[in-house]
């Protein structure tokens, strides 16, 4: 397939990073097209273990060009730290294999401050933000009150633009939140310590991509988070502030003419959710503890324990639909091996009625899960590499999910390592 998007079907953390890492060998270009450093993709390969936040997962493959598209929240400080951390583990990162769109907006130092101030103001009504500044960043982007990465290449213009933004933003910081103002000296330090470092990677990635397309190069679009966190289609307002769906990939990547031939939707064999908001199939108590421990479900960025539950067919089917997935990667099947009976959330009860449709967000709080059980397989499946290697109960589990969500499951992942995969 020429152009492929790898996206999350659920609440994020489905294992997209491991799928991109696996599939990048077939692609020439890997692009991150939305989101920022507020989540993490975990990748394990011959270089070691990495929690990537903003960097595309194709960096580990020689010859692959990685792009941060115009749709991302480009945080120069975090990005520079991440570049240093990954290169210190022996992975080369140069302007040849990493290109930053000159049209990507910069996450400015006050965005993280504002995120923290607003979550503190909301107190018990908080959204569970990772406080990486993503929501204030995207609000400002749509108000056209951010700096484009390419402006770093024009220092006189940049200074003037920063001064104008600073004057405006200090009104919010000081008058709305009673916080300290940001000074031009703060911004100058940020320019020297972070922005200067990433400058060599900034270029016209749109022109690069148009040429790549003309040359018939194969492009992989890498999403962050999942369908249920999509700004327009997710569990509003507990969503992220960007579009995590595959349909946004052409816009956020810098190649609006791109046609996406295949959408690989990543689904975890059970459910996890980080932060606040409705999570209909949530498990509690010992049952939840056991699943969390088996899957090591702690946030890649924050270390927060993730909320866990059985696979949610209602939410997953909806995620498949809004992602327009053409192929599913079912990850972490090995984690379920300890269970005697495997719970599955098959339907919801909303206002006394059973439904298999994902409800409008305002109704999610009152939705109750209908849980059914399937036979467990109770043996280690992490060594399985072929479909036939899986015990019958595991195959039945995969086939049942496939029949319910309406999309072929082409990959079954049985471990975090690159080769712990069954291709169907
Ligand atoms: P992402 O943001 O969607 O890439 O997901 P995360 O990186 O937050 O979470 C996926 C976690 O599960 C990572 O620690 C992966 O190494 C791990 N992982 C991915 N696939 C599998 C699998 O099939 N089995 C196991 N045991 N771990 C997996």
Tab-separated table of C-alpha atoms and ligand atoms in Angstrom:
chain	number	residue	atom	x	y	z
A	1	UNK	CA	0.000	0.000	0.000
A	2	UNK	CA	1.365	3.382	-0.961
A	3	UNK	CA	0.012	5.649	1.782
A	4	UNK	CA	-0.941	4.244	5.167
A	5	UNK	CA	-2.132	5.878	8.386
A	6	UNK	CA	-1.621	4.190	11.742
A	7	UNK	CA	-4.203	5.446	14.187
A	8	UNK	CA	-5.661	4.650	17.597
A	9	UNK	CA	-9.196	3.257	17.718
A	10	UNK	CA	-9.805	3.799	21.430
A	11	UNK	CA	-8.584	6.216	24.125
A	12	UNK	CA	-4.904	6.137	23.128
A	13	UNK	CA	-2.007	3.960	24.350
A	14	UNK	CA	-3.159	1.118	22.097
A	15	UNK	CA	0.402	0.336	20.978
A	16	UNK	CA	0.599	2.515	17.869
A	17	UNK	CA	4.325	3.141	18.377
A	18	UNK	CA	5.146	-0.577	18.196
A	19	UNK	CA	3.061	-0.905	15.016
A	20	UNK	CA	4.730	2.074	13.333
A	21	UNK	CA	8.123	0.725	14.358
A	22	UNK	CA	7.182	-2.634	12.816
A	23	UNK	CA	5.795	-1.267	9.560
A	24	UNK	CA	8.278	1.548	8.865
A	25	UNK	CA	10.616	-0.800	7.020
A	26	UNK	CA	8.129	-0.714	4.116
A	27	UNK	CA	7.913	3.108	3.952
A	28	UNK	CA	10.142	5.955	2.812
A	29	UNK	CA	8.613	8.743	4.901
A	30	UNK	CA	6.961	8.739	8.368
A	31	UNK	CA	4.946	11.800	9.430
A	32	UNK	CA	3.488	12.864	12.768
A	33	UNK	CA	0.508	15.011	11.802
A	34	UNK	CA	-1.206	16.109	15.022
A	35	UNK	CA	-0.831	16.353	18.782
A	36	UNK	CA	2.146	17.197	20.894
A	37	UNK	CA	4.297	15.819	23.646
A	38	UNK	CA	1.308	15.031	25.858
A	39	UNK	CA	1.285	11.304	25.181
A	40	UNK	CA	3.961	8.763	24.495
A	41	UNK	CA	4.628	5.980	22.051
A	42	UNK	CA	6.682	3.181	23.491
A	43	UNK	CA	9.014	1.463	21.070
A	44	UNK	CA	11.325	-1.455	21.843
A	45	UNK	CA	13.913	-2.430	19.231
A	46	UNK	CA	17.608	-3.192	18.774
A	47	UNK	CA	18.604	0.240	20.140
A	48	UNK	CA	16.696	-0.255	23.416
A	49	UNK	CA	13.438	1.002	24.882
A	50	UNK	CA	12.134	4.466	24.001
A	51	UNK	CA	9.167	6.569	25.094
A	52	UNK	CA	8.744	8.868	22.114
A	53	UNK	CA	6.551	11.893	22.714
A	54	UNK	CA	6.872	14.036	19.618
A	55	UNK	CA	9.460	12.332	17.439
A	56	UNK	CA	8.105	10.052	14.688
A	57	UNK	CA	8.697	6.341	15.272
A	58	UNK	CA	10.454	5.876	11.912
A	59	UNK	CA	13.728	7.304	13.257
A	60	UNK	CA	15.064	3.867	14.047
A	61	UNK	CA	15.065	2.768	10.405
A	62	UNK	CA	18.010	3.887	8.273
A	63	UNK	CA	16.892	5.722	5.144
A	64	UNK	CA	13.439	6.684	6.454
A	65	UNK	CA	12.731	10.438	6.427
A	66	UNK	CA	10.721	11.517	9.472
A	67	UNK	CA	8.574	14.628	9.409
A	68	UNK	CA	6.867	16.708	12.066
A	69	UNK	CA	3.952	18.143	10.119
A	70	UNK	CA	2.202	21.492	10.368
A	71	UNK	CA	-0.566	19.918	12.509
A	72	UNK	CA	1.624	19.106	15.536
A	73	UNK	CA	2.090	21.177	18.680
A	74	UNK	CA	5.803	21.785	18.336
A	75	UNK	CA	7.350	22.285	21.757
A	76	UNK	CA	11.005	23.234	21.094
A	77	UNK	CA	12.132	22.567	24.684
A	78	UNK	CA	10.649	19.095	24.927
A	79	UNK	CA	11.628	18.251	21.376
A	80	UNK	CA	15.260	19.175	21.941
A	81	UNK	CA	15.345	17.123	25.151
A	82	UNK	CA	13.844	14.186	23.294
A	83	UNK	CA	16.332	14.487	20.426
A	84	UNK	CA	19.213	14.488	22.929
A	85	UNK	CA	17.820	11.522	24.822
A	86	UNK	CA	17.261	9.405	21.688
A	87	UNK	CA	20.656	10.265	20.151
A	88	UNK	CA	22.362	9.410	23.459
A	89	UNK	CA	21.065	5.844	22.939
A	90	UNK	CA	22.884	5.599	19.625
A	91	UNK	CA	20.133	6.584	17.183
A	92	UNK	CA	21.370	9.160	14.663
A	93	UNK	CA	19.103	12.198	14.214
A	94	UNK	CA	20.165	14.656	11.522
A	95	UNK	CA	18.435	17.122	9.178
A	96	UNK	CA	18.523	14.254	6.669
A	97	UNK	CA	16.256	11.932	8.677
A	98	UNK	CA	14.256	14.492	10.668
A	99	UNK	CA	12.504	17.450	9.057
A	100	UNK	CA	10.292	19.940	10.873
A	101	UNK	CA	7.601	21.752	8.911
A	102	UNK	CA	8.213	25.496	8.660
A	103	UNK	CA	4.430	25.791	9.021
A	104	UNK	CA	4.225	23.965	12.381
A	105	UNK	CA	3.192	26.331	15.182
A	106	UNK	CA	5.461	26.596	18.204
A	107	UNK	CA	4.234	25.756	21.663
A	108	UNK	CA	5.358	28.840	23.574
A	109	UNK	CA	6.660	28.887	27.165
A	110	UNK	CA	3.373	30.291	28.509
A	111	UNK	CA	1.234	27.461	27.138
A	112	UNK	CA	2.403	24.976	29.766
A	113	UNK	CA	2.012	27.609	32.501
A	114	UNK	CA	-1.543	28.368	31.370
A	115	UNK	CA	-2.452	24.669	31.254
A	116	UNK	CA	-1.412	24.266	34.905
A	117	UNK	CA	-3.149	27.482	35.989
A	118	UNK	CA	-6.427	26.487	34.324
A	119	UNK	CA	-6.419	22.928	35.732
A	120	UNK	CA	-5.789	24.420	39.192
A	121	UNK	CA	-8.699	26.868	38.714
A	122	UNK	CA	-11.002	24.011	37.651
A	123	UNK	CA	-10.014	22.050	40.795
A	124	UNK	CA	-12.369	19.033	41.071
A	125	UNK	CA	-13.837	19.745	37.621
A	126	UNK	CA	-10.450	19.403	35.923
A	127	UNK	CA	-10.072	17.633	32.566
A	128	UNK	CA	-7.069	15.568	33.618
A	129	UNK	CA	-4.699	17.466	31.362
A	130	UNK	CA	-1.097	16.319	31.178
A	131	UNK	CA	-0.242	20.027	31.604
A	132	UNK	CA	1.970	20.022	28.535
A	133	UNK	CA	0.213	23.143	27.243
A	134	UNK	CA	-1.618	21.401	24.412
A	135	UNK	CA	-5.097	22.919	24.918
A	136	UNK	CA	-3.843	26.538	25.333
A	137	UNK	CA	-1.548	25.947	22.353
A	138	UNK	CA	-4.304	24.825	19.968
A	139	UNK	CA	-6.643	27.610	21.209
A	140	UNK	CA	-3.959	30.153	20.362
A	141	UNK	CA	-3.180	28.487	17.043
A	142	UNK	CA	-6.799	28.920	15.953
A	143	UNK	CA	-6.685	32.531	17.132
A	144	UNK	CA	-3.546	32.899	14.971
A	145	UNK	CA	-1.608	33.880	18.079
A	146	UNK	CA	1.341	31.509	17.742
A	147	UNK	CA	4.685	31.591	15.969
A	148	UNK	CA	5.377	29.343	12.994
A	149	UNK	CA	8.578	27.315	13.202
A	150	UNK	CA	9.770	28.925	9.955
A	151	UNK	CA	9.700	32.365	11.611
A	152	UNK	CA	12.758	31.279	13.616
A	153	UNK	CA	14.670	31.707	10.364
A	154	UNK	CA	13.780	35.432	10.225
A	155	UNK	CA	15.060	36.935	13.536
A	156	UNK	CA	13.962	40.580	13.054
A	157	UNK	CA	10.440	39.637	12.110
A	158	UNK	CA	10.399	37.034	14.912
A	159	UNK	CA	11.323	39.521	17.640
A	160	UNK	CA	8.573	41.908	16.619
A	161	UNK	CA	5.995	39.111	16.463
A	162	UNK	CA	7.024	37.744	19.864
A	163	UNK	CA	6.761	41.196	21.462
A	164	UNK	CA	3.203	41.594	20.181
A	165	UNK	CA	2.177	38.159	21.454
A	166	UNK	CA	3.899	38.722	24.799
A	167	UNK	CA	1.998	41.925	25.464
A	168	UNK	CA	-1.299	40.169	24.689
A	169	UNK	CA	-0.599	36.993	26.650
A	170	UNK	CA	0.584	38.828	29.749
A	171	UNK	CA	-2.900	40.333	30.047
A	172	UNK	CA	-4.303	36.816	30.497
A	173	UNK	CA	-1.513	35.634	32.779
A	174	UNK	CA	-1.612	38.594	35.136
A	175	UNK	CA	-5.226	39.804	35.017
A	176	UNK	CA	-7.118	36.526	34.643
A	177	UNK	CA	-4.910	34.208	36.686
A	178	UNK	CA	-2.922	36.671	38.843
A	179	UNK	CA	0.301	34.977	37.716
A	180	UNK	CA	3.700	36.526	36.995
A	181	UNK	CA	4.162	38.032	33.532
A	182	UNK	CA	6.594	36.480	31.046
A	183	UNK	CA	9.452	38.801	30.073
A	184	UNK	CA	11.292	39.272	26.804
A	185	UNK	CA	14.397	37.958	28.626
A	186	UNK	CA	12.512	34.705	29.367
A	187	UNK	CA	11.702	34.406	25.690
A	188	UNK	CA	15.272	35.164	24.646
A	189	UNK	CA	16.542	32.373	26.902
A	190	UNK	CA	13.967	30.033	25.335
A	191	UNK	CA	15.123	31.053	21.853
A	192	UNK	CA	18.766	30.331	22.654
A	193	UNK	CA	18.305	27.173	24.747
A	194	UNK	CA	15.687	25.401	22.669
A	195	UNK	CA	14.686	27.087	19.408
A	196	UNK	CA	18.247	27.581	18.101
A	197	UNK	CA	18.884	23.862	18.599
A	198	UNK	CA	15.975	22.711	16.458
A	199	UNK	CA	16.479	25.338	13.737
A	200	UNK	CA	18.648	23.130	11.495
A	201	UNK	CA	15.735	20.705	11.110
A	202	UNK	CA	13.198	23.301	9.913
A	203	UNK	CA	12.428	23.397	6.198
A	204	UNK	CA	9.648	23.508	3.628
A	205	UNK	CA	8.383	19.983	4.232
A	206	UNK	CA	5.409	20.635	1.939
A	207	UNK	CA	7.749	20.948	-1.040
A	208	UNK	CA	9.659	17.851	0.111
A	209	UNK	CA	6.436	15.841	0.368
A	210	UNK	CA	5.090	16.957	-2.999
A	211	UNK	CA	8.341	15.750	-4.559
A	212	UNK	CA	8.200	12.510	-2.578
A	213	UNK	CA	4.666	11.943	-3.832
A	214	UNK	CA	5.695	12.669	-7.425
A	215	UNK	CA	8.561	10.170	-7.044
A	216	UNK	CA	6.107	7.485	-5.863
A	217	UNK	CA	7.525	7.309	-2.333
A	218	UNK	CA	5.533	5.403	0.278
A	219	UNK	CA	4.298	7.487	3.177
A	220	UNK	CA	3.244	6.432	6.664
A	221	UNK	CA	1.106	8.829	8.730
A	222	UNK	CA	1.481	8.336	12.479
A	223	UNK	CA	-1.302	9.509	14.789
A	224	UNK	CA	-1.234	10.246	18.480
A	225	UNK	CA	-3.998	9.217	20.917
A	226	UNK	CA	-7.166	7.567	19.603
A	227	UNK	CA	-10.572	8.127	17.987
A	228	UNK	CA	-12.334	8.621	21.321
A	229	UNK	CA	-9.963	11.504	22.107
A	230	UNK	CA	-10.526	13.207	18.760
A	231	UNK	CA	-11.545	16.836	19.208
A	232	UNK	CA	-14.620	16.525	16.961
A	233	UNK	CA	-15.595	12.842	17.285
A	234	UNK	CA	-14.410	11.900	20.781
A	235	UNK	CA	-15.811	12.065	24.313
A	236	UNK	CA	-16.072	15.848	24.379
A	237	UNK	CA	-14.879	17.697	26.456
A	238	UNK	CA	-12.499	14.947	27.650
A	239	UNK	CA	-10.789	14.875	24.294
A	240	UNK	CA	-7.470	16.153	23.146
A	241	UNK	CA	-7.387	19.495	21.316
A	242	UNK	CA	-6.521	18.152	17.875
A	243	UNK	CA	-7.926	15.663	15.379
A	244	UNK	CA	-6.576	12.176	16.004
A	245	UNK	CA	-8.506	10.696	13.082
A	246	UNK	CA	-6.949	9.477	9.840
A	247	UNK	CA	-9.030	11.951	7.814
A	248	UNK	CA	-6.906	14.769	9.273
A	249	UNK	CA	-3.630	13.182	8.141
A	250	UNK	CA	-3.438	14.904	4.730
A	251	UNK	CA	-4.092	18.330	6.325
A	252	UNK	CA	-1.803	18.010	9.344
A	253	UNK	CA	1.031	16.330	7.471
A	254	UNK	CA	1.665	19.018	4.871
A	255	UNK	CA	0.404	16.954	1.945
A	256	UNK	CA	-3.261	17.915	1.551
A	257	UNK	CA	-3.446	16.066	-1.767
A	258	UNK	CA	-2.525	12.752	-0.163
A	259	UNK	CA	-4.918	9.854	-0.572
A	260	UNK	CA	-4.726	7.415	2.310
A	261	UNK	CA	-4.900	3.897	0.873
A	262	UNK	CA	-4.880	1.955	4.114
A	263	UNK	CA	-5.848	2.904	7.674
A	264	UNK	CA	-4.395	0.523	10.251
A	265	UNK	CA	-6.453	0.962	13.406
A	266	UNK	CA	-4.727	-0.129	16.588
A	267	UNK	CA	-6.962	-1.743	19.220
A	268	UNK	CA	-5.796	-3.085	22.552
A	269	UNK	CA	-7.147	-6.526	23.539
A	270	UNK	CA	-8.633	-4.819	26.624
A	271	UNK	CA	-9.371	-1.149	27.425
A	272	UNK	CA	-7.295	1.533	29.090
A	273	UNK	CA	-7.912	5.207	29.615
A	274	UNK	CA	-5.742	7.902	31.170
A	275	UNK	CA	-7.189	10.889	32.981
A	276	UNK	CA	-10.707	12.073	33.632
A	277	UNK	CA	-13.949	11.510	31.757
A	278	UNK	CA	-16.495	8.757	31.207
A	279	UNK	CA	-15.101	5.235	30.771
A	280	UNK	CA	-18.140	2.995	30.623
A	281	UNK	CA	-16.416	-0.393	30.828
A	282	UNK	CA	-14.135	0.548	33.752
A	283	UNK	CA	-13.122	-2.209	36.190
A	284	UNK	CA	-12.349	-1.494	39.820
A	285	UNK	CA	-10.727	-3.164	42.818
A	286	UNK	CA	-8.643	-6.311	42.655
A	287	UNK	CA	-9.815	-7.230	39.190
A	288	UNK	CA	-8.553	-3.875	37.878
A	289	UNK	CA	-5.296	-4.117	39.825
A	290	UNK	CA	-4.576	-7.524	38.303
A	291	UNK	CA	-5.136	-6.312	34.733
A	292	UNK	CA	-3.150	-3.101	35.308
A	293	UNK	CA	-0.233	-5.080	36.693
A	294	UNK	CA	-0.379	-7.715	33.920
A	295	UNK	CA	-0.360	-5.048	31.191
A	296	UNK	CA	1.910	-2.632	33.063
A	297	UNK	CA	-0.597	0.125	32.453
A	298	UNK	CA	1.080	3.289	33.655
A	299	UNK	CA	1.260	6.449	31.485
A	300	UNK	CA	4.372	6.767	29.267
A	301	UNK	CA	4.558	10.537	29.898
A	302	UNK	CA	3.115	10.963	33.380
A	303	UNK	CA	3.568	7.554	35.040
A	304	UNK	CA	-0.088	7.813	36.125
A	305	UNK	CA	-1.854	4.450	36.662
A	306	UNK	CA	-4.197	3.962	33.718
A	307	UNK	CA	-7.850	3.111	34.233
A	308	UNK	CA	-8.529	-0.369	32.859
A	309	UNK	CA	-11.466	-2.473	31.667
A	310	UNK	CA	-12.446	-5.249	29.264
A	311	UNK	CA	-12.474	-4.601	25.537
A	312	UNK	CA	-15.402	-2.314	24.758
A	313	UNK	CA	-17.082	-3.458	21.559
A	314	UNK	CA	-19.446	-0.449	21.420
A	315	UNK	CA	-16.645	2.113	21.652
A	316	UNK	CA	-14.301	0.090	19.437
A	317	UNK	CA	-16.857	-0.305	16.638
A	318	UNK	CA	-17.465	3.451	16.748
A	319	UNK	CA	-13.704	4.085	16.687
A	320	UNK	CA	-13.331	1.825	13.644
A	321	UNK	CA	-16.067	3.789	11.889
A	322	UNK	CA	-14.729	7.289	12.566
A	323	UNK	CA	-11.210	6.208	11.653
A	324	UNK	CA	-12.501	4.488	8.504
A	325	UNK	CA	-10.083	1.683	9.427
A	326	UNK	CA	-9.330	-0.861	6.713
A	327	UNK	CA	-7.216	-3.206	8.857
A	328	UNK	CA	-6.907	-3.726	12.610
A	329	UNK	CA	-3.869	-4.458	14.747
A	330	UNK	CA	-4.998	-6.108	17.995
A	331	UNK	CA	-2.266	-5.585	20.584
A	332	UNK	CA	-1.380	-6.985	24.006
A	333	UNK	CA	-3.233	-10.283	23.547
A	334	UNK	CA	-0.544	-11.910	25.709
A	335	UNK	CA	-1.618	-9.797	28.693
A	336	UNK	CA	-4.975	-11.623	28.896
A	337	UNK	CA	-3.342	-15.043	29.256
A	338	UNK	CA	-3.800	-15.103	33.059
A	339	UNK	CA	-7.607	-14.847	32.920
A	340	UNK	CA	-9.898	-17.881	33.376
A	341	UNK	CA	-12.773	-16.075	31.688
A	342	UNK	CA	-12.283	-13.004	29.535
A	343	UNK	CA	-14.815	-10.220	30.054
A	344	UNK	CA	-16.098	-8.346	26.990
A	345	UNK	CA	-18.321	-5.252	27.062
A	346	UNK	CA	-20.777	-6.075	24.284
A	347	UNK	CA	-23.452	-3.391	24.653
A	348	UNK	CA	-24.427	-0.419	26.804
A	349	UNK	CA	-27.625	0.220	28.707
A	350	UNK	CA	-28.607	3.871	28.327
A	351	UNK	CA	-31.831	5.181	29.886
A	352	UNK	CA	-33.007	1.602	30.458
A	353	UNK	CA	-32.478	0.600	26.806
A	354	UNK	CA	-29.800	-1.746	25.511
A	355	UNK	CA	-27.822	-0.288	22.646
A	356	UNK	CA	-24.847	-1.183	20.493
A	357	UNK	CA	-24.460	2.435	19.304
A	358	UNK	CA	-21.900	4.710	20.933
A	359	UNK	CA	-23.959	7.409	22.707
A	360	UNK	CA	-23.721	11.196	22.506
A	361	UNK	CA	-21.032	12.289	25.025
A	362	UNK	CA	-23.489	13.814	27.515
A	363	UNK	CA	-25.157	10.383	27.894
A	364	UNK	CA	-21.954	8.458	28.573
A	365	UNK	CA	-22.026	9.142	32.315
A	366	UNK	CA	-25.251	7.224	32.722
A	367	UNK	CA	-24.351	4.358	30.368
A	368	UNK	CA	-23.936	0.941	32.000
A	369	UNK	CA	-21.844	-1.799	30.411
A	370	UNK	CA	-23.284	-5.215	29.495
A	371	UNK	CA	-20.487	-7.694	30.197
A	372	UNK	CA	-20.274	-11.160	28.667
A	373	UNK	CA	-17.481	-13.704	29.156
A	374	UNK	CA	-15.408	-15.752	26.761
A	375	UNK	CA	-13.162	-18.695	27.586
A	376	UNK	CA	-9.589	-17.849	28.504
A	377	UNK	CA	-6.617	-19.795	27.127
A	378	UNK	CA	-4.489	-19.833	30.282
A	379	UNK	CA	-1.114	-20.378	28.657
A	380	UNK	CA	1.781	-18.224	27.481
A	381	UNK	CA	1.126	-17.077	23.909
A	382	UNK	CA	4.041	-14.633	23.657
A	383	UNK	CA	6.018	-17.068	21.495
A	384	UNK	CA	3.234	-17.439	18.895
A	385	UNK	CA	4.259	-16.186	15.444
A	386	UNK	CA	1.632	-17.857	13.267
A	387	UNK	CA	-2.158	-17.863	13.554
A	388	UNK	CA	-2.120	-21.625	14.085
A	389	UNK	CA	0.278	-21.195	17.041
A	390	UNK	CA	-2.510	-19.516	19.029
A	391	UNK	CA	-4.719	-21.728	21.217
A	392	UNK	CA	-8.283	-22.136	19.959
A	393	UNK	CA	-9.759	-19.900	22.693
A	394	UNK	CA	-7.424	-17.060	21.684
A	395	UNK	CA	-8.346	-17.446	18.009
A	396	UNK	CA	-12.039	-17.410	18.958
A	397	UNK	CA	-11.513	-14.198	20.918
A	398	UNK	CA	-9.910	-12.505	17.909
A	399	UNK	CA	-12.587	-13.802	15.521
A	400	UNK	CA	-15.370	-12.666	17.838
A	401	UNK	CA	-13.985	-9.119	18.065
A	402	UNK	CA	-13.480	-9.036	14.314
A	403	UNK	CA	-17.088	-10.058	13.681
A	404	UNK	CA	-18.364	-7.399	16.081
A	405	UNK	CA	-16.345	-4.392	14.981
A	406	UNK	CA	-16.752	-4.921	11.258
A	407	UNK	CA	-13.103	-4.809	10.236
A	408	UNK	CA	-10.487	-7.437	9.452
A	409	UNK	CA	-7.888	-8.003	12.191
A	410	UNK	CA	-4.700	-8.339	10.157
A	411	UNK	CA	-2.191	-8.205	13.003
A	412	UNK	CA	-2.247	-9.827	16.441
A	413	UNK	CA	0.486	-8.580	18.751
A	414	UNK	CA	1.635	-10.912	21.528
A	415	UNK	CA	4.523	-8.921	23.005
A	416	UNK	CA	6.213	-5.528	22.873
A	417	UNK	CA	9.199	-6.665	20.794
A	418	UNK	CA	9.303	-5.928	17.080
A	419	UNK	CA	8.856	-9.579	16.029
A	420	UNK	CA	6.181	-10.539	18.602
A	421	UNK	CA	3.503	-10.354	15.959
A	422	UNK	CA	1.177	-12.632	14.026
A	423	UNK	CA	0.240	-11.423	10.564
A	424	UNK	CA	-3.096	-12.856	9.318
B	1	LIG	P1	0.916	4.075	21.954
B	1	LIG	O1	0.918	5.455	22.488
B	1	LIG	O2	-0.354	3.749	21.238
B	1	LIG	O3	2.121	3.746	21.132
B	1	LIG	O4	0.928	3.085	23.194
B	1	LIG	P2	1.918	3.076	24.474
B	1	LIG	O5	3.290	3.075	24.021
B	1	LIG	O6	1.497	4.062	25.475
B	1	LIG	O7	1.488	1.691	25.109
B	1	LIG	C1	1.784	0.510	24.558
B	1	LIG	C2	2.624	-0.278	25.550
B	1	LIG	O8	2.398	-1.627	25.365
B	1	LIG	C3	4.107	-0.102	25.356
B	1	LIG	O9	4.770	-0.231	26.571
B	1	LIG	C4	4.486	-1.225	24.406
B	1	LIG	O10	5.834	-1.628	24.490
B	1	LIG	C5	3.580	-2.290	24.932
B	1	LIG	N1	3.112	-3.237	23.937
B	1	LIG	C6	2.716	-2.992	22.657
B	1	LIG	N2	2.244	-4.118	22.099
B	1	LIG	C7	2.319	-5.087	23.061
B	1	LIG	C8	1.937	-6.468	23.115
B	1	LIG	O11	1.401	-7.031	22.176
B	1	LIG	N3	2.157	-7.102	24.300
B	1	LIG	C9	2.712	-6.514	25.379
B	1	LIG	N4	2.871	-7.234	26.488
B	1	LIG	N5	3.071	-5.232	25.365
B	1	LIG	C10	2.869	-4.525	24.223
